[in-house]
PDB file of C-alpha atoms in Angstrom:
ATOM      1  CA  LEU X   1      54.848 -10.443 -17.950  1.00  0.00           C
ATOM      2  CA  THR X   2      52.406  -8.679 -21.017  1.00  0.00           C
ATOM      3  CA  ALA X   3      55.608  -6.534 -21.921  1.00  0.00           C
ATOM      4  CA  TRP X   4      58.124  -9.431 -21.908  1.00  0.00           C
ATOM      5  CA  LEU X   5      55.539 -11.564 -24.562  1.00  0.00           C
ATOM      6  CA  ALA X   6      55.098  -8.175 -26.203  1.00  0.00           C
ATOM      7  CA  GLY X   7      58.780  -7.723 -26.874  1.00  0.00           C
ATOM      8  CA  ARG X   8      59.968 -11.634 -26.974  1.00  0.00           C
ATOM      9  CA  ALA X   9      57.101 -13.457 -28.520  1.00  0.00           C
ATOM     10  CA  PRO X  10      54.874 -10.386 -30.371  1.00  0.00           C
ATOM     11  CA  GLY X  11      52.912 -13.373 -32.218  1.00  0.00           C
ATOM     12  CA  VAL X  12      51.978 -14.985 -29.138  1.00  0.00           C
ATOM     13  CA  PHE X  13      50.890 -12.175 -27.213  1.00  0.00           C
ATOM     14  CA  ALA X  14      48.636 -11.039 -30.192  1.00  0.00           C
ATOM     15  CA  SER X  15      47.235 -14.558 -29.846  1.00  0.00           C
ATOM     16  CA  ILE X  16      46.257 -14.303 -26.303  1.00  0.00           C
ATOM     17  CA  LEU X  17      44.421 -10.752 -27.116  1.00  0.00           C
ATOM     18  CA  ALA X  18      42.732 -12.239 -30.076  1.00  0.00           C
ATOM     19  CA  THR X  19      41.038 -15.499 -27.996  1.00  0.00           C
ATOM     20  CA  VAL X  20      39.087 -15.947 -25.349  1.00  0.00           C
ATOM     21  CA  LEU X  21      38.041 -19.151 -23.756  1.00  0.00           C
ATOM     22  CA  ILE X  22      34.293 -18.981 -22.483  1.00  0.00           C
ATOM     23  CA  GLU X  23      32.824 -21.880 -20.732  1.00  0.00           C
ATOM     24  CA  TYR X  24      28.877 -21.668 -21.236  1.00  0.00           C
ATOM     25  CA  LEU X  25      26.392 -23.293 -18.415  1.00  0.00           C
ATOM     26  CA  PHE X  26      23.133 -24.089 -19.973  1.00  0.00           C
ATOM     27  CA  ILE X  27      19.957 -24.563 -18.142  1.00  0.00           C
ATOM     28  CA  PRO X  28      16.867 -25.689 -20.100  1.00  0.00           C
ATOM     29  CA  ALA X  29      13.475 -25.523 -18.969  1.00  0.00           C
ATOM     30  CA  HIS X  30      13.302 -29.269 -19.062  1.00  0.00           C
ATOM     31  CA  GLY X  31      16.626 -31.593 -18.778  1.00  0.00           C
ATOM     32  CA  LEU X  32      19.819 -31.707 -17.128  1.00  0.00           C
ATOM     33  CA  THR X  33      21.945 -28.610 -16.759  1.00  0.00           C
ATOM     34  CA  PHE X  34      25.417 -29.151 -18.531  1.00  0.00           C
ATOM     35  CA  ALA X  35      28.226 -26.861 -19.357  1.00  0.00           C
ATOM     36  CA  THR X  36      30.601 -26.625 -22.284  1.00  0.00           C
ATOM     37  CA  GLU X  37      33.152 -24.265 -23.700  1.00  0.00           C
ATOM     38  CA  GLY X  38      33.837 -22.371 -26.440  1.00  0.00           C
ATOM     39  CA  ALA X  39      36.573 -19.988 -28.280  1.00  0.00           C
ATOM     40  CA  THR X  40      36.275 -16.595 -29.368  1.00  0.00           C
ATOM     41  CA  ASN X  41      38.124 -13.003 -29.905  1.00  0.00           C
ATOM     42  CA  ALA X  42      37.872 -10.265 -27.539  1.00  0.00           C
ATOM     43  CA  ALA X  43      35.771  -8.473 -29.575  1.00  0.00           C
ATOM     44  CA  ARG X  44      33.221 -10.880 -30.618  1.00  0.00           C
ATOM     45  CA  LEU X  45      32.804 -11.687 -26.627  1.00  0.00           C
ATOM     46  CA  GLY X  46      32.279  -7.786 -25.901  1.00  0.00           C
ATOM     47  CA  ALA X  47      29.122  -7.917 -28.472  1.00  0.00           C
ATOM     48  CA  PHE X  48      28.071 -11.121 -26.916  1.00  0.00           C
ATOM     49  CA  LEU X  49      27.920  -9.700 -23.637  1.00  0.00           C
ATOM     50  CA  PHE X  50      26.613  -6.891 -24.860  1.00  0.00           C
ATOM     51  CA  VAL X  51      23.501  -8.043 -26.648  1.00  0.00           C
ATOM     52  CA  SER X  52      22.891 -10.774 -23.550  1.00  0.00           C
ATOM     53  CA  LEU X  53      22.761  -7.562 -21.199  1.00  0.00           C
ATOM     54  CA  LEU X  54      20.482  -5.684 -23.452  1.00  0.00           C
ATOM     55  CA  LEU X  55      18.174  -9.158 -24.004  1.00  0.00           C
ATOM     56  CA  SER X  56      18.136  -9.252 -20.253  1.00  0.00           C
ATOM     57  CA  ARG X  57      16.907  -5.655 -20.115  1.00  0.00           C
ATOM     58  CA  LEU X  58      14.037  -6.168 -22.898  1.00  0.00           C
ATOM     59  CA  VAL X  59      13.200  -9.254 -21.132  1.00  0.00           C
ATOM     60  CA  SER X  60      12.908  -7.783 -17.599  1.00  0.00           C
ATOM     61  CA  GLN X  61      10.861  -4.720 -18.791  1.00  0.00           C
ATOM     62  CA  ARG X  62       8.730  -6.635 -20.611  1.00  0.00           C
ATOM     63  CA  ASN X  63       7.559  -8.718 -17.674  1.00  0.00           C
ATOM     64  CA  PHE X  64       7.409  -5.896 -15.576  1.00  0.00           C
ATOM     65  CA  ALA X  65       4.875  -4.524 -18.295  1.00  0.00           C
ATOM     66  CA  ARG X  66       2.967  -7.340 -18.420  1.00  0.00           C
ATOM     67  CA  ASP X  67       2.683  -7.564 -14.976  1.00  0.00           C
ATOM     68  CA  THR X  68       1.678  -4.162 -14.734  1.00  0.00           C
ATOM     69  CA  THR X  69      -0.626  -4.412 -17.128  1.00  0.00           C
ATOM     70  CA  GLN X  70      -2.211  -7.271 -15.830  1.00  0.00           C
ATOM     71  CA  ALA X  71      -2.765  -5.962 -12.311  1.00  0.00           C
ATOM     72  CA  LYS X  72      -4.438  -2.679 -13.707  1.00  0.00           C
ATOM     73  CA  ASP X  73      -7.183  -4.687 -15.537  1.00  0.00           C
ATOM     74  CA  GLU X  74      -7.716  -6.797 -12.443  1.00  0.00           C
ATOM     75  CA  MET X  75      -7.967  -3.306 -11.045  1.00  0.00           C
ATOM     76  CA  LEU X  76     -10.947  -2.353 -13.143  1.00  0.00           C
ATOM     77  CA  ALA X  77     -12.153  -5.350 -13.331  1.00  0.00           C
ATOM     78  CA  ARG X  78     -12.846  -5.105  -9.784  1.00  0.00           C
ATOM     79  CA  ALA X  79     -13.615  -1.296 -10.009  1.00  0.00           C
ATOM     80  CA  SER X  80     -16.365  -2.118 -12.201  1.00  0.00           C
ATOM     81  CA  HIS X  81     -17.492  -5.273 -10.138  1.00  0.00           C
ATOM     82  CA  GLU X  82     -17.790  -2.330  -7.007  1.00  0.00           C
ATOM     83  CA  LEU X  83     -19.346   0.100  -8.786  1.00  0.00           C
ATOM     84  CA  ARG X  84     -22.184  -2.185 -10.181  1.00  0.00           C
ATOM     85  CA  GLY X  85     -23.586  -2.974  -6.876  1.00  0.00           C
ATOM     86  CA  PRO X  86     -24.195   0.385  -5.613  1.00  0.00           C
ATOM     87  CA  LEU X  87     -25.405   1.660  -8.767  1.00  0.00           C
ATOM     88  CA  ASN X  88     -27.805  -0.990  -9.338  1.00  0.00           C
ATOM     89  CA  ALA X  89     -29.264  -0.083  -5.456  1.00  0.00           C
ATOM     90  CA  ILE X  90     -29.696   3.553  -6.519  1.00  0.00           C
ATOM     91  CA  THR X  91     -31.420   3.178  -9.930  1.00  0.00           C
ATOM     92  CA  THR X  92     -33.965   0.586  -7.893  1.00  0.00           C
ATOM     93  CA  TRP X  93     -34.670   2.686  -4.913  1.00  0.00           C
ATOM     94  CA  ALA X  94     -34.798   5.560  -7.069  1.00  0.00           C
ATOM     95  CA  ALA X  95     -37.288   3.710  -9.497  1.00  0.00           C
ATOM     96  CA  LEU X  96     -39.625   2.969  -6.669  1.00  0.00           C
ATOM     97  CA  LEU X  97     -39.635   6.381  -5.472  1.00  0.00           C
ATOM     98  CA  GLU X  98     -40.207   7.633  -8.537  1.00  0.00           C
ATOM     99  CA  HIS X  99     -43.014   5.214  -8.871  1.00  0.00           C
ATOM    100  CA  GLY X 100     -44.203   6.173  -5.257  1.00  0.00           C
ATOM    101  CA  ILE X 101     -43.674   3.822  -2.267  1.00  0.00           C
ATOM    102  CA  ALA X 102     -45.742   3.721   1.106  1.00  0.00           C
ATOM    103  CA  PRO X 103     -44.311   6.999   2.980  1.00  0.00           C
ATOM    104  CA  GLU X 104     -42.600   4.814   5.899  1.00  0.00           C
ATOM    105  CA  LYS X 105     -40.439   3.488   3.055  1.00  0.00           C
ATOM    106  CA  GLN X 106     -39.468   6.594   1.728  1.00  0.00           C
ATOM    107  CA  ARG X 107     -36.823   7.355   4.493  1.00  0.00           C
ATOM    108  CA  GLN X 108     -35.628   3.949   4.095  1.00  0.00           C
ATOM    109  CA  ALA X 109     -34.946   4.811   0.556  1.00  0.00           C
ATOM    110  CA  ALA X 110     -33.315   7.615   0.730  1.00  0.00           C
ATOM    111  CA  GLN X 111     -30.641   5.970   3.120  1.00  0.00           C
ATOM    112  CA  VAL X 112     -30.021   3.081   0.807  1.00  0.00           C
ATOM    113  CA  ILE X 113     -29.372   5.469  -1.848  1.00  0.00           C
ATOM    114  CA  ARG X 114     -27.255   7.860   0.066  1.00  0.00           C
ATOM    115  CA  SER X 115     -25.178   5.000   1.454  1.00  0.00           C
ATOM    116  CA  ASN X 116     -24.290   2.977  -2.215  1.00  0.00           C
ATOM    117  CA  ALA X 117     -23.796   6.920  -3.677  1.00  0.00           C
ATOM    118  CA  LYS X 118     -20.892   7.280  -0.559  1.00  0.00           C
ATOM    119  CA  MET X 119     -19.496   3.807  -1.638  1.00  0.00           C
ATOM    120  CA  THR X 120     -19.240   4.712  -5.400  1.00  0.00           C
ATOM    121  CA  ALA X 121     -17.608   8.178  -4.887  1.00  0.00           C
ATOM    122  CA  ARG X 122     -15.083   6.506  -2.278  1.00  0.00           C
ATOM    123  CA  VAL X 123     -14.744   4.077  -5.725  1.00  0.00           C
ATOM    124  CA  ALA X 124     -14.178   6.992  -8.237  1.00  0.00           C
ATOM    125  CA  GLU X 125     -11.467   9.231  -5.533  1.00  0.00           C
ATOM    126  CA  ASP X 126      -9.649   5.897  -5.128  1.00  0.00           C
ATOM    127  CA  LEU X 127      -9.654   5.690  -9.334  1.00  0.00           C
ATOM    128  CA  ILE X 128      -8.771   9.827  -9.647  1.00  0.00           C
ATOM    129  CA  ASP X 129      -5.890   8.999  -7.033  1.00  0.00           C
ATOM    130  CA  VAL X 130      -4.145   6.492  -8.656  1.00  0.00           C
ATOM    131  CA  SER X 131      -4.180   8.705 -11.872  1.00  0.00           C
ATOM    132  CA  ARG X 132      -3.122  11.751 -10.132  1.00  0.00           C
ATOM    133  CA  ILE X 133      -0.355   9.635  -8.753  1.00  0.00           C
ATOM    134  CA  ALA X 134       0.882   7.917 -11.735  1.00  0.00           C
ATOM    135  CA  LEU X 135       1.051  11.546 -13.738  1.00  0.00           C
ATOM    136  CA  GLY X 136       2.307  12.878 -10.872  1.00  0.00           C
ATOM    137  CA  GLU X 137      -0.654  15.545 -10.092  1.00  0.00           C
ATOM    138  CA  MET X 138      -1.656  15.117  -6.789  1.00  0.00           C
ATOM    139  CA  ARG X 139      -1.530  18.461  -5.121  1.00  0.00           C
ATOM    140  CA  PHE X 140      -0.981  19.146  -1.208  1.00  0.00           C
ATOM    141  CA  VAL X 141      -1.728  22.328   0.532  1.00  0.00           C
ATOM    142  CA  ARG X 142       0.712  23.141   4.006  1.00  0.00           C
ATOM    143  CA  GLU X 143      -0.519  24.228   6.935  1.00  0.00           C
ATOM    144  CA  HIS X 144      -0.031  23.339  10.862  1.00  0.00           C
ATOM    145  CA  VAL X 145      -1.894  20.033  11.357  1.00  0.00           C
ATOM    146  CA  ASP X 146      -2.971  19.113  15.032  1.00  0.00           C
ATOM    147  CA  LEU X 147      -2.779  15.344  14.411  1.00  0.00           C
ATOM    148  CA  SER X 148      -3.942  14.410  17.475  1.00  0.00           C
ATOM    149  CA  THR X 149      -7.443  15.912  16.954  1.00  0.00           C
ATOM    150  CA  LEU X 150      -7.508  14.636  13.268  1.00  0.00           C
ATOM    151  CA  VAL X 151      -6.692  11.122  14.355  1.00  0.00           C
ATOM    152  CA  ILE X 152      -9.006  10.987  17.021  1.00  0.00           C
ATOM    153  CA  ASN X 153     -11.760  12.321  14.395  1.00  0.00           C
ATOM    154  CA  CYS X 154     -10.752   9.832  12.086  1.00  0.00           C
ATOM    155  CA  VAL X 155     -11.534   6.901  14.493  1.00  0.00           C
ATOM    156  CA  ALA X 156     -14.316   8.051  15.605  1.00  0.00           C
ATOM    157  CA  SER X 157     -15.820   8.298  11.990  1.00  0.00           C
ATOM    158  CA  ARG X 158     -14.715   4.138  11.580  1.00  0.00           C
ATOM    159  CA  ALA X 159     -16.153   3.284  15.141  1.00  0.00           C
ATOM    160  CA  ALA X 160     -19.627   2.494  13.380  1.00  0.00           C
ATOM    161  CA  SER X 161     -18.403   0.226  10.996  1.00  0.00           C
ATOM    162  CA  ALA X 162     -16.050  -1.508  13.475  1.00  0.00           C
ATOM    163  CA  ARG X 163     -18.555  -1.811  15.939  1.00  0.00           C
ATOM    164  CA  GLU X 164     -21.073  -3.613  12.936  1.00  0.00           C
ATOM    165  CA  ALA X 165     -18.169  -6.003  12.165  1.00  0.00           C
ATOM    166  CA  GLY X 166     -18.013  -7.061  16.061  1.00  0.00           C
ATOM    167  CA  ILE X 167     -14.429  -5.521  16.435  1.00  0.00           C
ATOM    168  CA  GLU X 168     -13.262  -3.354  19.406  1.00  0.00           C
ATOM    169  CA  LEU X 169     -11.505  -0.753  18.300  1.00  0.00           C
ATOM    170  CA  GLU X 170      -9.375   1.581  20.330  1.00  0.00           C
ATOM    171  CA  SER X 171      -7.413   4.637  20.494  1.00  0.00           C
ATOM    172  CA  ALA X 172      -4.699   5.752  22.511  1.00  0.00           C
ATOM    173  CA  LEU X 173      -2.729   9.102  21.777  1.00  0.00           C
ATOM    174  CA  THR X 174      -0.371  11.312  23.797  1.00  0.00           C
ATOM    175  CA  PRO X 175       0.521  14.578  23.674  1.00  0.00           C
ATOM    176  CA  VAL X 176       2.300  15.354  20.611  1.00  0.00           C
ATOM    177  CA  VAL X 177       3.737  18.306  18.709  1.00  0.00           C
ATOM    178  CA  GLY X 178       1.503  19.410  15.302  1.00  0.00           C
ATOM    179  CA  VAL X 179       3.084  18.835  11.500  1.00  0.00           C
ATOM    180  CA  GLU X 180       3.091  20.700   8.476  1.00  0.00           C
ATOM    181  CA  GLY X 181       0.787  19.101   5.620  1.00  0.00           C
ATOM    182  CA  ASP X 182      -2.149  18.898   3.889  1.00  0.00           C
ATOM    183  CA  PRO X 183      -4.930  17.634   6.496  1.00  0.00           C
ATOM    184  CA  VAL X 184      -7.612  16.512   4.342  1.00  0.00           C
ATOM    185  CA  ARG X 185      -4.915  14.003   2.461  1.00  0.00           C
ATOM    186  CA  LEU X 186      -3.400  12.939   6.205  1.00  0.00           C
ATOM    187  CA  SER X 187      -7.131  12.140   7.108  1.00  0.00           C
ATOM    188  CA  GLN X 188      -7.331   9.809   3.960  1.00  0.00           C
ATOM    189  CA  VAL X 189      -4.214   7.803   5.319  1.00  0.00           C
ATOM    190  CA  VAL X 190      -5.577   7.322   8.583  1.00  0.00           C
ATOM    191  CA  MET X 191      -8.746   6.493   7.474  1.00  0.00           C
ATOM    192  CA  ASN X 192      -7.308   4.098   4.577  1.00  0.00           C
ATOM    193  CA  LEU X 193      -5.164   2.705   7.890  1.00  0.00           C
ATOM    194  CA  VAL X 194      -7.958   2.187  10.328  1.00  0.00           C
ATOM    195  CA  GLY X 195     -10.450   1.137   7.564  1.00  0.00           C
ATOM    196  CA  ASN X 196      -8.031  -1.582   6.180  1.00  0.00           C
ATOM    197  CA  ALA X 197      -7.432  -3.146   9.813  1.00  0.00           C
ATOM    198  CA  ILE X 198     -10.917  -2.971  10.342  1.00  0.00           C
ATOM    199  CA  GLN X 199     -11.924  -4.889   6.663  1.00  0.00           C
ATOM    200  CA  TYR X 200      -8.718  -7.501   7.512  1.00  0.00           C
ATOM    201  CA  THR X 201      -9.382  -8.363  11.084  1.00  0.00           C
ATOM    202  CA  PRO X 202     -12.268 -11.123  12.150  1.00  0.00           C
ATOM    203  CA  SER X 203     -15.414 -10.463  14.035  1.00  0.00           C
ATOM    204  CA  GLY X 204     -14.252 -10.099  17.961  1.00  0.00           C
ATOM    205  CA  GLY X 205     -10.717  -9.052  17.165  1.00  0.00           C
ATOM    206  CA  HIS X 206      -9.095  -5.309  18.078  1.00  0.00           C
ATOM    207  CA  VAL X 207      -7.752  -2.514  16.301  1.00  0.00           C
ATOM    208  CA  ARG X 208      -5.635  -0.202  18.201  1.00  0.00           C
ATOM    209  CA  VAL X 209      -4.750   3.354  16.975  1.00  0.00           C
ATOM    210  CA  THR X 210      -1.857   4.810  18.805  1.00  0.00           C
ATOM    211  CA  LEU X 211      -0.094   8.472  18.283  1.00  0.00           C
ATOM    212  CA  TRP X 212       3.199   9.854  20.057  1.00  0.00           C
ATOM    213  CA  GLN X 213       6.259  11.736  19.659  1.00  0.00           C
ATOM    214  CA  SER X 214      10.072  10.213  18.620  1.00  0.00           C
ATOM    215  CA  GLY X 215      12.347  12.704  18.855  1.00  0.00           C
ATOM    216  CA  ALA X 216      11.362  14.954  15.586  1.00  0.00           C
ATOM    217  CA  GLN X 217       9.131  13.057  14.401  1.00  0.00           C
ATOM    218  CA  VAL X 218       5.290  12.133  15.199  1.00  0.00           C
ATOM    219  CA  VAL X 219       4.316   8.233  14.964  1.00  0.00           C
ATOM    220  CA  LEU X 220       1.058   6.948  13.942  1.00  0.00           C
ATOM    221  CA  ALA X 221       0.546   3.045  14.482  1.00  0.00           C
ATOM    222  CA  VAL X 222      -2.113   0.882  13.455  1.00  0.00           C
ATOM    223  CA  THR X 223      -2.392  -2.953  14.701  1.00  0.00           C
ATOM    224  CA  ASP X 224      -5.024  -5.148  14.275  1.00  0.00           C
ATOM    225  CA  THR X 225      -5.212  -8.589  15.105  1.00  0.00           C
ATOM    226  CA  GLY X 226      -6.143  -9.808  11.696  1.00  0.00           C
ATOM    227  CA  ARG X 227      -5.151 -12.254   9.293  1.00  0.00           C
ATOM    228  CA  GLY X 228      -1.361 -11.100   9.031  1.00  0.00           C
ATOM    229  CA  VAL X 229       0.821 -10.738   5.878  1.00  0.00           C
ATOM    230  CA  ASP X 230       3.827 -12.896   4.664  1.00  0.00           C
ATOM    231  CA  ALA X 231       7.011 -11.700   5.260  1.00  0.00           C
ATOM    232  CA  ALA X 232       7.736 -12.116   1.113  1.00  0.00           C
ATOM    233  CA  ASP X 233       4.326  -9.972   1.075  1.00  0.00           C
ATOM    234  CA  VAL X 234       5.033  -7.096   2.991  1.00  0.00           C
ATOM    235  CA  GLU X 235       6.858  -4.814   1.157  1.00  0.00           C
ATOM    236  CA  ARG X 236       4.189  -5.450  -1.905  1.00  0.00           C
ATOM    237  CA  MET X 237       0.970  -4.854   0.077  1.00  0.00           C
ATOM    238  CA  PHE X 238       2.360  -0.668  -0.556  1.00  0.00           C
ATOM    239  CA  LYS X 239       2.453  -1.097  -4.645  1.00  0.00           C
ATOM    240  CA  PRO X 240       0.174  -0.148  -6.403  1.00  0.00           C
ATOM    241  CA  PHE X 241      -2.846  -2.325  -8.247  1.00  0.00           C
ATOM    242  CA  VAL X 242      -1.507  -4.911  -5.877  1.00  0.00           C
ATOM    243  CA  ARG X 243      -4.094  -6.647  -3.757  1.00  0.00           C
ATOM    244  CA  LEU X 244      -3.464  -9.763  -1.088  1.00  0.00           C
ATOM    245  CA  GLY X 245      -6.102 -11.623  -0.453  1.00  0.00           C
ATOM    246  CA  ASP X 246      -9.683 -10.969  -1.308  1.00  0.00           C
ATOM    247  CA  GLY X 247     -10.731  -8.308   0.680  1.00  0.00           C
ATOM    248  CA  GLY X 248     -11.164  -4.397  -0.137  1.00  0.00           C
ATOM    249  CA  ALA X 249     -12.575  -2.654  -3.088  1.00  0.00           C
ATOM    250  CA  LEU X 250      -9.487  -1.609  -5.068  1.00  0.00           C
ATOM    251  CA  GLY X 251      -6.475  -3.018  -3.075  1.00  0.00           C
ATOM    252  CA  VAL X 252      -4.901   0.782  -3.962  1.00  0.00           C
ATOM    253  CA  GLY X 253      -5.417   2.454  -0.696  1.00  0.00           C
ATOM    254  CA  LEU X 254      -2.082   1.654   0.800  1.00  0.00           C
ATOM    255  CA  ALA X 255      -0.325   2.770  -2.164  1.00  0.00           C
ATOM    256  CA  ILE X 256      -2.321   5.806  -1.613  1.00  0.00           C
ATOM    257  CA  ALA X 257      -1.086   6.292   1.739  1.00  0.00           C
ATOM    258  CA  ARG X 258       2.087   6.145   0.804  1.00  0.00           C
ATOM    259  CA  HIS X 259       2.502   8.425  -1.760  1.00  0.00           C
ATOM    260  CA  ILE X 260       0.614  11.111   0.599  1.00  0.00           C
ATOM    261  CA  VAL X 261       3.331  10.230   3.596  1.00  0.00           C
ATOM    262  CA  HIS X 262       6.273  10.293   1.010  1.00  0.00           C
ATOM    263  CA  ALA X 263       4.794  13.632  -0.003  1.00  0.00           C
ATOM    264  CA  HIS X 264       5.139  14.764   3.943  1.00  0.00           C
ATOM    265  CA  GLY X 265       8.825  13.562   4.005  1.00  0.00           C
ATOM    266  CA  GLY X 266       7.728  10.947   6.087  1.00  0.00           C
ATOM    267  CA  SER X 267       8.131   7.351   6.170  1.00  0.00           C
ATOM    268  CA  ILE X 268       5.601   4.128   6.682  1.00  0.00           C
ATOM    269  CA  HIS X 269       6.213   0.969   6.309  1.00  0.00           C
ATOM    270  CA  ALA X 270       4.173  -2.705   7.608  1.00  0.00           C
ATOM    271  CA  ALA X 271       4.940  -5.620   9.888  1.00  0.00           C
ATOM    272  CA  SER X 272       3.785  -8.839  10.298  1.00  0.00           C
ATOM    273  CA  ALA X 273       4.621 -12.112  12.550  1.00  0.00           C
ATOM    274  CA  GLY X 274       2.854 -14.388   9.435  1.00  0.00           C
ATOM    275  CA  GLN X 275      -0.863 -15.276   8.378  1.00  0.00           C
ATOM    276  CA  ASP X 276      -3.095 -15.186  11.191  1.00  0.00           C
ATOM    277  CA  LEU X 277      -1.192 -12.666  13.682  1.00  0.00           C
ATOM    278  CA  GLY X 278      -1.842  -9.534  12.918  1.00  0.00           C
ATOM    279  CA  THR X 279      -0.620  -6.480  11.407  1.00  0.00           C
ATOM    280  CA  THR X 280       1.084  -3.148  12.277  1.00  0.00           C
ATOM    281  CA  VAL X 281       1.046  -0.428   9.770  1.00  0.00           C
ATOM    282  CA  THR X 282       3.552   2.603  11.058  1.00  0.00           C
ATOM    283  CA  VAL X 283       3.425   6.124   9.798  1.00  0.00           C
ATOM    284  CA  ALA X 284       6.415   8.968  10.948  1.00  0.00           C
ATOM    285  CA  ILE X 285       6.325  12.544   9.725  1.00  0.00           C
ATOM    286  CA  PRO X 286       8.822  15.529  10.622  1.00  0.00           C
ATOM    287  CA  ALA X 287       7.060  17.663  13.781  1.00  0.00           C
ATOM    288  CA  THR X 288       7.115  21.239  13.397  1.00  0.00           C
ATOM    289  CA  GLY X 289       8.029  22.086  16.877  1.00  0.00           C
ATOM    290  CA  MET X 290       4.643  23.441  17.922  1.00  0.00           C
ATOM    291  CA  ARG X 291       3.296  21.519  20.465  1.00  0.00           C
ATOM    292  CA  THR X 292      -1.147  21.388  20.456  1.00  0.00           C
ATOM    293  CA  SER X 293      -2.746  21.878  24.005  1.00  0.00           C
ATOM    294  CA  PHE X 294      -3.920  18.136  23.578  1.00  0.00           C
ATOM    295  CA  PRO X 295      -4.054  16.528  26.905  1.00  0.00           C
ATOM    296  CA  VAL X 296      -3.201  12.120  27.059  1.00  0.00           C
ATOM    297  CA  HIS X 297      -6.274  10.856  25.315  1.00  0.00           C
ATOM    298  CA  ARG X 298      -7.783   7.048  25.787  1.00  0.00           C
ATOM    299  CA  ARG X 299     -10.479   5.534  24.008  1.00  0.00           C
ATOM    300  CA  TRP X 300     -12.136   2.217  23.789  1.00  0.00           C
ATOM    301  CA  PHE X 301     -14.954   1.574  21.198  1.00  0.00           C
ATOM    302  CA  HIS X 302     -16.491  -1.463  21.780  1.00  0.00           C
ATOM    303  CA  ILE X 303     -19.048  -3.516  21.390  1.00  0.00           C
ATOM    304  CA  ALA X 304     -22.326  -2.812  23.107  1.00  0.00           C
ATOM    305  CA  GLY X 305     -22.672  -5.131  26.190  1.00  0.00           C
ATOM    306  CA  ARG X 306     -18.990  -5.552  26.399  1.00  0.00           C
ATOM    307  CA  PRO X 307     -17.039  -3.756  29.285  1.00  0.00           C
ATOM    308  CA  PRO X 308     -14.225  -1.149  27.768  1.00  0.00           C
ATOM    309  CA  VAL X 309     -11.051  -2.328  28.734  1.00  0.00           C
ATOM    310  CA  LEU X 310      -8.414   0.335  28.983  1.00  0.00           C
ATOM    311  CA  PRO X 311      -4.952  -0.468  28.025  1.00  0.00           C
ATOM    312  CA  SER X 312      -1.811   0.755  29.210  1.00  0.00           C
ATOM    313  CA  VAL X 313       0.299   2.747  26.889  1.00  0.00           C
ATOM    314  CA  ALA X 314       4.194   2.727  26.746  1.00  0.00           C
ATOM    315  CA  HIS X 315       6.761   3.796  23.891  1.00  0.00           C
TER     316      HIS X 315
END
């Protein structure tokens, strides 16, 4: 058809090439949507589409920068709030020690100062890690890691905080091979996941930590009976500067954990049936093929006065 038009009716053919009919759909912020149409040439249409695409990308980049800046500002405000409390406590008790207090109070003062110093250090470490990730400067050592022992130690470290919160903390581990990675950073992942689970679980709830081997991967799962997460927010949990709900100091723990897991060639994801239905965060890391001598291990950190229950483990 184009060849026929070019040979028999060159004027009509040139007109077709030069003129394009465009239908516009206007969607105003307020009022009714309406359609209209207009005619232009191909060059103008191309320029119009190019400018529209460019503007769309600029608007998207502006919105992303605005949202990121707002999230950073909120995180810095939370960091200031989280630091103010422990620093005030340290200053107050240090002043009391300086002016002299009863001997029986000195031990309490030392404990308060030590506890609040640890809280301050945790906030500072999170801020430093976020900065390292943003700059691509987080470094890792590489060595064989007995993940079973690492998980046991991390769970034991969180047992006291779970007991204080009235939460039953359970660990169920089956024999697994080792992994290659950074033991300090992997411990940070486990501590963050278990700490988050405890923080978002109400008193009387349960947190379960399981470890098993699935093919060429070692899999860790942390399950809680806490507030749960809406399906739309599951992926947002792992984004930096995003915090769901009013829990947590800075809301960067999962983002840091994801970066560490990905650096080890692994994957991390969360699943939740919805609000108040609990959450499971699962981490999978490639195994090295070196089996540890660790036996089947089940442990239940329970509230005083309540009998422990050993659940079955099936994977």
